């Protein structure tokens, strides 16, 4: 409420600042640091009465972020007080590591972003090479609504 437009924009703009390498999960974990959530520029972002819905859209794999898909997911669950039902994860990324994936197989290793979505109790993954993202987002919205219906605020 007290933040100025300049302060708000500075906060938003610096959370994703950094190298131009794909490090979506590093940015996500950084945005959830306690000093940003408690009195920092993300104060009030994670509310006890709301779901935490994470949408990651990245055309390439994230092999540069520290941690593991499980540790990234654990960070989300931790900020929601251990409540897995309060976290929804939607990821659109490369699936060239899968046999029969939609993207051409270019010999890449496993996509950590896919593993991140699979680690989530309420996670979904879509290949970036799909022709239509609409049904995925419709299903993701339905999943979020389902989780809202069972959410027990902490």
Coordinates of C-alpha atoms in Angstrom, one line a residue, residues 68-141:
X68 CA 17.0 -30.0 -7.8
X69 CA 13.4 -30.2 -9.1
X70 CA 12.4 -31.7 -5.7
X71 CA 14.2 -28.9 -3.8
X72 CA 12.5 -26.2 -5.9
X73 CA 9.1 -27.8 -5.2
X74 CA 9.9 -28.2 -1.5
X75 CA 10.6 -24.4 -1.5
X76 CA 7.0 -23.8 -2.7
X77 CA 5.5 -26.2 -0.2
X78 CA 7.6 -24.7 2.6
X79 CA 6.3 -21.1 1.9
X80 CA 2.8 -22.6 2.1
X81 CA 3.4 -24.0 5.5
X82 CA 3.9 -27.6 4.3
X83 CA 0.5 -27.7 2.6
X84 CA 1.0 -29.4 -0.8
X85 CA -2.7 -28.9 -1.6
X86 CA -2.0 -25.1 -1.6
X87 CA 0.5 -25.4 -4.5
X88 CA -0.3 -25.8 -8.2
X89 CA 2.6 -26.0 -10.8
X90 CA 2.1 -25.6 -14.5
X91 CA 5.1 -25.9 -16.8
X92 CA 5.5 -25.5 -20.6
X93 CA 9.0 -26.4 -21.8
X94 CA 11.0 -28.6 -24.0
X95 CA 10.2 -32.3 -24.2
X96 CA 13.0 -33.4 -26.5
X97 CA 14.3 -35.7 -23.8
X98 CA 11.3 -38.0 -24.1
X99 CA 11.0 -40.8 -26.6
X100 CA 8.0 -39.9 -28.7
X101 CA 7.9 -36.4 -27.4
X102 CA 6.4 -33.6 -29.5
X103 CA 9.7 -31.7 -29.9
X104 CA 12.4 -33.3 -32.1
X105 CA 14.8 -35.4 -30.1
X106 CA 18.1 -33.5 -30.1
X107 CA 19.9 -35.7 -27.6
X108 CA 19.4 -33.5 -24.6
X109 CA 19.4 -35.0 -21.1
X110 CA 16.3 -35.0 -18.9
X111 CA 14.5 -31.7 -18.6
X112 CA 14.6 -30.6 -14.9
X113 CA 11.5 -28.4 -15.5
X114 CA 9.5 -31.5 -16.5
X115 CA 10.7 -33.2 -13.4
X116 CA 9.8 -30.2 -11.3
X117 CA 6.2 -30.4 -12.6
X118 CA 6.2 -34.1 -12.0
X119 CA 7.5 -33.6 -8.4
X120 CA 4.4 -31.5 -7.6
X121 CA 1.4 -33.2 -6.1
X122 CA -0.7 -30.9 -8.3
X123 CA 1.6 -30.3 -11.3
X124 CA 1.1 -30.5 -15.0
X125 CA 3.6 -30.4 -17.9
X126 CA 3.1 -29.5 -21.6
X127 CA 5.6 -29.7 -24.4
X128 CA 6.4 -26.3 -25.9
X129 CA 6.1 -27.9 -29.3
X130 CA 2.3 -28.5 -28.9
X131 CA 0.3 -26.6 -31.4
X132 CA -2.3 -25.3 -28.9
X133 CA -1.7 -24.3 -25.3
X134 CA -5.4 -23.4 -24.7
X135 CA -6.5 -26.8 -23.4
X136 CA -3.5 -27.0 -21.1
X137 CA -4.3 -23.6 -19.5
X138 CA -8.0 -24.6 -19.3
X139 CA -7.0 -27.8 -17.4
X140 CA -4.6 -25.8 -15.2
X141 CA -7.3 -23.3 -14.3

